[in-house]
Structures are given as C-alpha cells and as structure tokens.
mmCIF file with all atom_site columns, C-alpha atoms in Angstrom:
data_model
loop_
_atom_site.group_PDB
_atom_site.id
_atom_site.type_symbol
_atom_site.label_atom_id
_atom_site.label_alt_id
_atom_site.label_comp_id
_atom_site.label_asym_id
_atom_site.label_entity_id
_atom_site.label_seq_id
_atom_site.pdbx_PDB_ins_code
_atom_site.Cartn_x
_atom_site.Cartn_y
_atom_site.Cartn_z
_atom_site.occupancy
_atom_site.B_iso_or_equiv
_atom_site.pdbx_formal_charge
_atom_site.auth_seq_id
_atom_site.auth_comp_id
_atom_site.auth_asym_id
_atom_site.auth_atom_id
_atom_site.pdbx_PDB_model_num
ATOM 1   C CA . VAL A 1 1   ? 5.782   118.349 -22.889 1.00 36.00 ? 1   VAL A CA 1
ATOM 2   C CA . SER A 1 2   ? 2.094   118.002 -23.557 1.00 41.00 ? 2   SER A CA 1
ATOM 3   C CA . ILE A 1 3   ? 0.538   120.522 -25.892 1.00 48.00 ? 3   ILE A CA 1
ATOM 4   C CA . LEU A 1 4   ? -3.212  120.831 -25.611 1.00 56.00 ? 4   LEU A CA 1
ATOM 5   C CA . PHE A 1 5   ? -4.970  121.906 -28.777 1.00 58.00 ? 5   PHE A CA 1
ATOM 6   C CA . ASP A 1 6   ? -8.015  122.544 -26.606 1.00 58.00 ? 6   ASP A CA 1
ATOM 7   C CA . ASP A 1 7   ? -6.023  125.160 -24.650 1.00 63.00 ? 7   ASP A CA 1
ATOM 8   C CA . LEU A 1 8   ? -5.240  127.008 -27.866 1.00 61.00 ? 8   LEU A CA 1
ATOM 9   C CA . LEU A 1 9   ? -8.902  126.789 -28.862 1.00 58.00 ? 9   LEU A CA 1
ATOM 10  C CA . LEU A 1 10  ? -9.971  128.028 -25.439 1.00 56.00 ? 10  LEU A CA 1
ATOM 11  C CA . CYS A 1 11  ? -7.754  131.065 -25.889 1.00 56.00 ? 11  CYS A CA 1
ATOM 12  C CA . TYR A 1 12  ? -9.269  131.559 -29.351 1.00 51.00 ? 12  TYR A CA 1
ATOM 13  C CA . ASN A 1 13  ? -12.853 131.161 -28.122 1.00 54.00 ? 13  ASN A CA 1
ATOM 14  C CA . SER A 1 14  ? -12.148 133.566 -25.253 1.00 58.00 ? 14  SER A CA 1
ATOM 15  C CA . THR A 1 15  ? -10.826 136.024 -27.872 1.00 60.00 ? 15  THR A CA 1
ATOM 16  C CA . ILE A 1 16  ? -7.387  135.966 -26.307 1.00 67.00 ? 16  ILE A CA 1
ATOM 17  C CA . LEU A 1 17  ? -6.186  134.726 -29.706 1.00 65.00 ? 17  LEU A CA 1
ATOM 18  C CA . THR A 1 18  ? -7.472  135.640 -33.130 1.00 70.00 ? 18  THR A CA 1
ATOM 19  C CA . LYS A 1 19  ? -7.908  132.865 -35.694 1.00 72.00 ? 19  LYS A CA 1
ATOM 20  C CA . LYS A 1 20  ? -4.676  134.007 -37.350 1.00 79.00 ? 20  LYS A CA 1
ATOM 21  C CA . GLU A 1 21  ? -2.842  133.924 -34.001 1.00 78.00 ? 21  GLU A CA 1
ATOM 22  C CA . LEU A 1 22  ? -4.258  130.471 -33.265 1.00 76.00 ? 22  LEU A CA 1
ATOM 23  C CA . THR A 1 23  ? -3.028  129.215 -36.632 1.00 81.00 ? 23  THR A CA 1
ATOM 24  C CA . MET A 1 24  ? 0.393   130.774 -36.101 1.00 84.00 ? 24  MET A CA 1
ATOM 25  C CA . ALA A 1 25  ? 0.681   129.325 -32.578 1.00 84.00 ? 25  ALA A CA 1
ATOM 26  C CA . LEU A 1 26  ? -0.142  125.832 -33.793 1.00 88.00 ? 26  LEU A CA 1
ATOM 27  C CA . LYS A 1 27  ? 2.251   126.141 -36.732 1.00 91.00 ? 27  LYS A CA 1
ATOM 28  C CA . ASP A 1 28  ? 5.004   127.386 -34.400 1.00 89.00 ? 28  ASP A CA 1
ATOM 29  C CA . ILE A 1 29  ? 4.485   124.420 -32.083 1.00 89.00 ? 29  ILE A CA 1
ATOM 30  C CA . ILE A 1 30  ? 4.591   121.983 -34.998 1.00 93.00 ? 30  ILE A CA 1
ATOM 31  C CA . ASN A 1 31  ? 7.623   123.630 -36.611 1.00 94.00 ? 31  ASN A CA 1
ATOM 32  C CA . THR A 1 32  ? 9.558   123.601 -33.348 1.00 93.00 ? 32  THR A CA 1
ATOM 33  C CA . ARG A 1 33  ? 8.710   119.998 -32.545 1.00 94.00 ? 33  ARG A CA 1
ATOM 34  C CA . VAL A 1 34  ? 9.442   118.713 -36.074 1.00 96.00 ? 34  VAL A CA 1
ATOM 35  C CA . HIS A 1 35  ? 12.856  120.367 -36.011 1.00 96.00 ? 35  HIS A CA 1
ATOM 36  C CA . GLU A 1 36  ? 13.584  119.028 -32.535 1.00 95.00 ? 36  GLU A CA 1
ATOM 37  C CA . TYR A 1 37  ? 12.512  115.463 -33.309 1.00 95.00 ? 37  TYR A CA 1
ATOM 38  C CA . TYR A 1 38  ? 14.465  115.416 -36.576 1.00 95.00 ? 38  TYR A CA 1
ATOM 39  C CA . TRP A 1 39  ? 17.698  117.021 -35.482 1.00 95.00 ? 39  TRP A CA 1
ATOM 40  C CA . GLU A 1 40  ? 17.960  116.193 -31.766 1.00 96.00 ? 40  GLU A CA 1
ATOM 41  C CA . TYR A 1 41  ? 16.467  112.678 -31.831 1.00 94.00 ? 41  TYR A CA 1
ATOM 42  C CA . ASP A 1 42  ? 16.928  111.726 -35.496 1.00 90.00 ? 42  ASP A CA 1
ATOM 43  C CA . TYR A 1 43  ? 13.350  110.435 -35.675 1.00 90.00 ? 43  TYR A CA 1
ATOM 44  C CA . SER A 1 44  ? 11.758  109.552 -38.983 1.00 88.00 ? 44  SER A CA 1
ATOM 45  C CA . CYS A 1 45  ? 8.814   111.476 -40.407 1.00 89.00 ? 45  CYS A CA 1
ATOM 46  C CA . ALA A 1 46  ? 6.502   108.693 -39.212 1.00 90.00 ? 46  ALA A CA 1
ATOM 47  C CA . ILE A 1 47  ? 7.594   108.786 -35.573 1.00 91.00 ? 47  ILE A CA 1
ATOM 48  C CA . THR A 1 48  ? 7.742   112.586 -35.604 1.00 93.00 ? 48  THR A CA 1
ATOM 49  C CA . SER A 1 49  ? 4.190   112.791 -36.917 1.00 94.00 ? 49  SER A CA 1
ATOM 50  C CA . LEU A 1 50  ? 2.775   110.326 -34.408 1.00 94.00 ? 50  LEU A CA 1
ATOM 51  C CA . LYS A 1 51  ? 4.528   111.942 -31.446 1.00 93.00 ? 51  LYS A CA 1
ATOM 52  C CA . ILE A 1 52  ? 3.452   115.480 -32.340 1.00 94.00 ? 52  ILE A CA 1
ATOM 53  C CA . LEU A 1 53  ? -0.175  114.496 -32.932 1.00 95.00 ? 53  LEU A CA 1
ATOM 54  C CA . THR A 1 54  ? -0.280  112.729 -29.556 1.00 92.00 ? 54  THR A CA 1
ATOM 55  C CA . GLU A 1 55  ? 1.136   115.886 -27.941 1.00 89.00 ? 55  GLU A CA 1
ATOM 56  C CA . ILE A 1 56  ? -1.237  118.283 -29.684 1.00 89.00 ? 56  ILE A CA 1
ATOM 57  C CA . PHE A 1 57  ? -4.314  116.232 -28.848 1.00 90.00 ? 57  PHE A CA 1
ATOM 58  C CA . ASP A 1 58  ? -3.074  115.108 -25.407 1.00 86.00 ? 58  ASP A CA 1
ATOM 59  C CA . LEU A 1 59  ? -3.348  111.399 -26.141 1.00 89.00 ? 59  LEU A CA 1
ATOM 60  C CA . GLU A 1 60  ? -1.251  109.021 -24.121 1.00 86.00 ? 60  GLU A CA 1
ATOM 61  C CA . THR A 1 61  ? -0.179  106.009 -26.095 1.00 82.00 ? 61  THR A CA 1
ATOM 62  C CA . ASN A 1 62  ? 1.243   102.704 -25.089 1.00 85.00 ? 62  ASN A CA 1
ATOM 63  C CA . PRO A 1 63  ? 4.996   102.466 -25.783 1.00 83.00 ? 63  PRO A CA 1
ATOM 64  C CA . GLN A 1 64  ? 4.197   99.509  -28.038 1.00 85.00 ? 64  GLN A CA 1
ATOM 65  C CA . ILE A 1 65  ? 2.477   101.940 -30.411 1.00 85.00 ? 65  ILE A CA 1
ATOM 66  C CA . LEU A 1 66  ? 5.777   103.730 -31.013 1.00 81.00 ? 66  LEU A CA 1
ATOM 67  C CA . SER A 1 67  ? 7.510   100.394 -31.430 1.00 80.00 ? 67  SER A CA 1
ATOM 68  C CA . ALA A 1 68  ? 4.942   99.423  -34.044 1.00 81.00 ? 68  ALA A CA 1
ATOM 69  C CA . ALA A 1 69  ? 5.400   102.790 -35.758 1.00 79.00 ? 69  ALA A CA 1
ATOM 70  C CA . PHE A 1 70  ? 9.150   102.169 -36.026 1.00 75.00 ? 70  PHE A CA 1
ATOM 71  C CA . GLY A 1 71  ? 8.348   98.843  -37.677 1.00 73.00 ? 71  GLY A CA 1
ATOM 72  C CA . LEU A 1 72  ? 5.906   100.415 -40.125 1.00 71.00 ? 72  LEU A CA 1
ATOM 73  C CA . ASN A 1 73  ? 8.421   102.842 -41.581 1.00 63.00 ? 73  ASN A CA 1
ATOM 74  C CA . ALA A 1 74  ? 7.338   101.938 -45.119 1.00 47.00 ? 74  ALA A CA 1
ATOM 75  C CA . GLY A 1 75  ? 8.543   105.171 -46.680 1.00 49.00 ? 75  GLY A CA 1
ATOM 76  C CA . ARG A 1 76  ? 12.031  103.786 -46.760 1.00 60.00 ? 76  ARG A CA 1
ATOM 77  C CA . ASN A 1 77  ? 10.616  101.322 -49.260 1.00 65.00 ? 77  ASN A CA 1
ATOM 78  C CA . ARG A 1 78  ? 9.127   104.263 -51.189 1.00 70.00 ? 78  ARG A CA 1
ATOM 79  C CA . LEU A 1 79  ? 5.574   103.096 -50.505 1.00 79.00 ? 79  LEU A CA 1
ATOM 80  C CA . GLN A 1 80  ? 2.898   104.881 -48.466 1.00 87.00 ? 80  GLN A CA 1
ATOM 81  C CA . CYS A 1 81  ? 4.371   107.958 -46.837 1.00 89.00 ? 81  CYS A CA 1
ATOM 82  C CA . GLY A 1 82  ? 5.046   107.657 -43.116 1.00 89.00 ? 82  GLY A CA 1
ATOM 83  C CA . LEU A 1 83  ? 3.267   110.962 -42.592 1.00 93.00 ? 83  LEU A CA 1
ATOM 84  C CA . VAL A 1 84  ? 0.112   109.365 -43.973 1.00 94.00 ? 84  VAL A CA 1
ATOM 85  C CA . GLN A 1 85  ? 0.364   106.025 -42.213 1.00 91.00 ? 85  GLN A CA 1
ATOM 86  C CA . GLU A 1 86  ? 1.078   107.519 -38.803 1.00 92.00 ? 86  GLU A CA 1
ATOM 87  C CA . ALA A 1 87  ? -1.760  110.004 -39.161 1.00 96.00 ? 87  ALA A CA 1
ATOM 88  C CA . LEU A 1 88  ? -4.023  107.044 -39.951 1.00 95.00 ? 88  LEU A CA 1
ATOM 89  C CA . MET A 1 89  ? -2.674  105.155 -36.938 1.00 94.00 ? 89  MET A CA 1
ATOM 90  C CA . PHE A 1 90  ? -3.305  108.213 -34.786 1.00 96.00 ? 90  PHE A CA 1
ATOM 91  C CA . LEU A 1 91  ? -6.839  108.658 -36.153 1.00 97.00 ? 91  LEU A CA 1
ATOM 92  C CA . GLY A 1 92  ? -7.696  105.063 -35.290 1.00 96.00 ? 92  GLY A CA 1
ATOM 93  C CA . ILE A 1 93  ? -6.365  105.301 -31.732 1.00 95.00 ? 93  ILE A CA 1
ATOM 94  C CA . TYR A 1 94  ? -7.731  108.793 -31.103 1.00 95.00 ? 94  TYR A CA 1
ATOM 95  C CA . TYR A 1 95  ? -11.258 108.157 -32.348 1.00 97.00 ? 95  TYR A CA 1
ATOM 96  C CA . LYS A 1 96  ? -11.468 104.766 -30.648 1.00 96.00 ? 96  LYS A CA 1
ATOM 97  C CA . ASN A 1 97  ? -10.638 106.611 -27.407 1.00 94.00 ? 97  ASN A CA 1
ATOM 98  C CA . LYS A 1 98  ? -13.424 109.055 -28.269 1.00 95.00 ? 98  LYS A CA 1
ATOM 99  C CA . ASN A 1 99  ? -15.841 106.094 -28.533 1.00 95.00 ? 99  ASN A CA 1
ATOM 100 C CA . LEU A 1 100 ? -16.438 106.218 -32.274 1.00 97.00 ? 100 LEU A CA 1
ATOM 101 C CA . GLY A 1 101 ? -17.252 102.904 -33.915 1.00 97.00 ? 101 GLY A CA 1
ATOM 102 C CA . PRO A 1 102 ? -15.139 101.011 -36.438 1.00 97.00 ? 102 PRO A CA 1
ATOM 103 C CA . ASN A 1 103 ? -17.220 102.124 -39.424 1.00 97.00 ? 103 ASN A CA 1
ATOM 104 C CA . GLU A 1 104 ? -17.014 105.788 -38.424 1.00 97.00 ? 104 GLU A CA 1
ATOM 105 C CA . ILE A 1 105 ? -13.256 105.491 -37.894 1.00 98.00 ? 105 ILE A CA 1
ATOM 106 C CA . ALA A 1 106 ? -12.812 103.771 -41.271 1.00 98.00 ? 106 ALA A CA 1
ATOM 107 C CA . ASN A 1 107 ? -14.822 106.542 -42.946 1.00 98.00 ? 107 ASN A CA 1
ATOM 108 C CA . ILE A 1 108 ? -12.711 109.194 -41.239 1.00 98.00 ? 108 ILE A CA 1
ATOM 109 C CA . CYS A 1 109 ? -9.516  107.472 -42.391 1.00 97.00 ? 109 CYS A CA 1
ATOM 110 C CA . HIS A 1 110 ? -10.768 107.167 -45.977 1.00 98.00 ? 110 HIS A CA 1
ATOM 111 C CA . GLU A 1 111 ? -11.721 110.825 -45.975 1.00 98.00 ? 111 GLU A CA 1
ATOM 112 C CA . TYR A 1 112 ? -8.281  111.737 -44.630 1.00 98.00 ? 112 TYR A CA 1
ATOM 113 C CA . ILE A 1 113 ? -6.483  109.756 -47.333 1.00 97.00 ? 113 ILE A CA 1
ATOM 114 C CA . ASN A 1 114 ? -8.565  111.385 -50.072 1.00 98.00 ? 114 ASN A CA 1
ATOM 115 C CA . LEU A 1 115 ? -8.018  114.892 -48.695 1.00 98.00 ? 115 LEU A CA 1
ATOM 116 C CA . PHE A 1 116 ? -4.296  114.271 -48.199 1.00 98.00 ? 116 PHE A CA 1
ATOM 117 C CA . GLN A 1 117 ? -4.032  113.062 -51.794 1.00 97.00 ? 117 GLN A CA 1
ATOM 118 C CA . ASP A 1 118 ? -5.863  116.182 -52.995 1.00 98.00 ? 118 ASP A CA 1
ATOM 119 C CA . GLU A 1 119 ? -3.703  118.510 -50.890 1.00 98.00 ? 119 GLU A CA 1
ATOM 120 C CA . PHE A 1 120 ? -0.274  116.974 -51.522 1.00 97.00 ? 120 PHE A CA 1
ATOM 121 C CA . GLY A 1 121 ? -0.766  115.170 -54.848 1.00 96.00 ? 121 GLY A CA 1
ATOM 122 C CA . SER A 1 122 ? 0.067   111.681 -53.606 1.00 95.00 ? 122 SER A CA 1
ATOM 123 C CA . ILE A 1 123 ? 0.245   109.430 -50.570 1.00 94.00 ? 123 ILE A CA 1
ATOM 124 C CA . GLU A 1 124 ? 3.391   107.651 -51.769 1.00 91.00 ? 124 GLU A CA 1
ATOM 125 C CA . CYS A 1 125 ? 6.744   108.538 -50.278 1.00 87.00 ? 125 CYS A CA 1
ATOM 126 C CA . LYS A 1 126 ? 8.545   108.128 -53.610 1.00 85.00 ? 126 LYS A CA 1
ATOM 127 C CA . GLU A 1 127 ? 6.361   110.886 -55.087 1.00 90.00 ? 127 GLU A CA 1
ATOM 128 C CA . LEU A 1 128 ? 6.260   113.210 -52.078 1.00 91.00 ? 128 LEU A CA 1
ATOM 129 C CA . ARG A 1 129 ? 9.900   113.126 -50.998 1.00 86.00 ? 129 ARG A CA 1
ATOM 130 C CA . PRO A 1 130 ? 11.888  116.056 -52.373 1.00 77.00 ? 130 PRO A CA 1
ATOM 131 C CA . GLN A 1 131 ? 14.809  114.871 -54.501 1.00 79.00 ? 131 GLN A CA 1
ATOM 132 C CA . GLY A 1 132 ? 13.642  111.242 -54.272 1.00 74.00 ? 132 GLY A CA 1
ATOM 133 C CA . PHE A 1 133 ? 16.021  108.725 -52.735 1.00 77.00 ? 133 PHE A CA 1
ATOM 134 C CA . SER A 1 134 ? 19.758  108.940 -53.168 1.00 79.00 ? 134 SER A CA 1
ATOM 135 C CA . PRO A 1 135 ? 22.641  108.015 -50.874 1.00 80.00 ? 135 PRO A CA 1
ATOM 136 C CA . ASP A 1 136 ? 23.882  111.584 -51.389 1.00 83.00 ? 136 ASP A CA 1
ATOM 137 C CA . ASN A 1 137 ? 20.711  113.168 -49.949 1.00 82.00 ? 137 ASN A CA 1
ATOM 138 C CA . PRO A 1 138 ? 21.140  115.185 -46.773 1.00 81.00 ? 138 PRO A CA 1
ATOM 139 C CA . PRO A 1 139 ? 19.190  113.978 -43.727 1.00 81.00 ? 139 PRO A CA 1
ATOM 140 C CA . HIS A 1 140 ? 15.615  114.985 -43.085 1.00 87.00 ? 140 HIS A CA 1
ATOM 141 C CA . LEU A 1 141 ? 14.703  116.125 -46.576 1.00 87.00 ? 141 LEU A CA 1
ATOM 142 C CA . CYS A 1 142 ? 11.039  115.956 -45.613 1.00 91.00 ? 142 CYS A CA 1
ATOM 143 C CA . GLU A 1 143 ? 11.207  118.504 -42.807 1.00 95.00 ? 143 GLU A CA 1
ATOM 144 C CA . GLN A 1 144 ? 9.005   121.084 -44.552 1.00 95.00 ? 144 GLN A CA 1
ATOM 145 C CA . LEU A 1 145 ? 6.642   118.413 -45.886 1.00 96.00 ? 145 LEU A CA 1
ATOM 146 C CA . SER A 1 146 ? 6.385   117.038 -42.340 1.00 96.00 ? 146 SER A CA 1
ATOM 147 C CA . ARG A 1 147 ? 5.479   120.460 -40.961 1.00 97.00 ? 147 ARG A CA 1
ATOM 148 C CA . ASP A 1 148 ? 2.822   120.920 -43.611 1.00 98.00 ? 148 ASP A CA 1
ATOM 149 C CA . ALA A 1 149 ? 1.401   117.393 -43.315 1.00 98.00 ? 149 ALA A CA 1
ATOM 150 C CA . ILE A 1 150 ? 1.218   117.449 -39.506 1.00 97.00 ? 150 ILE A CA 1
ATOM 151 C CA . TYR A 1 151 ? -0.523  120.832 -39.584 1.00 96.00 ? 151 TYR A CA 1
ATOM 152 C CA . PHE A 1 152 ? -2.885  119.436 -42.227 1.00 97.00 ? 152 PHE A CA 1
ATOM 153 C CA . ALA A 1 153 ? -3.627  116.430 -39.964 1.00 97.00 ? 153 ALA A CA 1
ATOM 154 C CA . ALA A 1 154 ? -4.251  118.672 -36.941 1.00 95.00 ? 154 ALA A CA 1
ATOM 155 C CA . GLN A 1 155 ? -6.682  120.815 -38.942 1.00 94.00 ? 155 GLN A CA 1
ATOM 156 C CA . PHE A 1 156 ? -8.413  117.696 -40.267 1.00 96.00 ? 156 PHE A CA 1
ATOM 157 C CA . ILE A 1 157 ? -8.834  116.303 -36.739 1.00 95.00 ? 157 ILE A CA 1
ATOM 158 C CA . HIS A 1 158 ? -10.208 119.589 -35.428 1.00 90.00 ? 158 HIS A CA 1
ATOM 159 C CA . LYS A 1 159 ? -12.762 119.769 -38.268 1.00 93.00 ? 159 LYS A CA 1
ATOM 160 C CA . THR A 1 160 ? -13.626 116.084 -37.849 1.00 96.00 ? 160 THR A CA 1
ATOM 161 C CA . ASN A 1 161 ? -14.161 116.599 -34.122 1.00 93.00 ? 161 ASN A CA 1
ATOM 162 C CA . ASP A 1 162 ? -16.682 119.313 -34.958 1.00 90.00 ? 162 ASP A CA 1
ATOM 163 C CA . LYS A 1 163 ? -18.354 117.135 -37.591 1.00 94.00 ? 163 LYS A CA 1
ATOM 164 C CA . TYR A 1 164 ? -18.739 114.164 -35.209 1.00 93.00 ? 164 TYR A CA 1
ATOM 165 C CA . ASN A 1 165 ? -19.334 116.340 -32.113 1.00 92.00 ? 165 ASN A CA 1
ATOM 166 C CA . VAL A 1 166 ? -16.251 114.895 -30.438 1.00 91.00 ? 166 VAL A CA 1
ATOM 167 C CA . LYS A 1 167 ? -15.035 116.610 -27.272 1.00 83.00 ? 167 LYS A CA 1
#
C-alpha cells in the first residue's frame, strides 16, 4: 500500500483537512504501519523505518536497499540507532532522486542528525532503547520510539522539501 504524503497535503491545502487533522492522519498511518511491521512481520526498527518512509513519500526502492538495511542493523550492537541510520539512508536516496547534489544531501543528513539528537537526546541505540538490552526484554521495545522517530523524520523531510523547494 502506497501512502502519499502529498495527498494528505493536498487535502490540507484544499482545506479538507485542518493542520491538526493532517498531523493526526499522518500519525495514525505511522502508528498502524509500525505496529503491523513489528508484530505481523517481525521487522526491526531499521527496516520498519525505511519501509514506512518509502511508503509515505512514494519512493520505490531497489530490493537490494532493503537487503543492505538488514545488514546495517547496528542497533543490535548498541551503536547508532537503526531509526537514525535508515532515515539517513532514506534521505540520501530520496534527495538524490530529487536531483539534489552530494553536498546538499550531506548537509541535510548532518542537520537531521543534529535535530534528532536534540529531540531524542542521543543517536545511539544503547541510550535510546527503553530498558536497554536484556535477554528477558519483550519484543519490540522500541515501538513507541519508532512511531515518534518516523513521524519526526516525516516532518523533517516535509520542512526540508520546503526549504530546498523540492516537489
């Protein structure tokens, strides 16, 4: 199922949706998809993030991208959070497809990392993951963090699109 952020914005710009309704609609989409990808497919936060961002912004990706994302699942090593790394991967692919240059894309990614750090307090999985890492942890401890981080990424992309006049 492809979810077009532009369709939600069109409804907002046509005053079919208020800003609050637009926000709620996007959050509902993200919440539903996070839950589905975690509990029906047992995807990691990284894969969940990448898949939802590609759906929201209607970006087709090569299956090798998902394969690479599975291989990059660094959070299991308590390093950079998968929600951060997959957002960065998405930003690179998305803005390259929008014809931005490497320097612009690098600047966007640096800005994203800094804003993510400010918003969530860290970019490291070991610091972001509720209850840390224990064999006794239930699955998908990061479900709420994933919802929040994916919504944060979607907002960042929308604002960045405006800033760089990306359609």
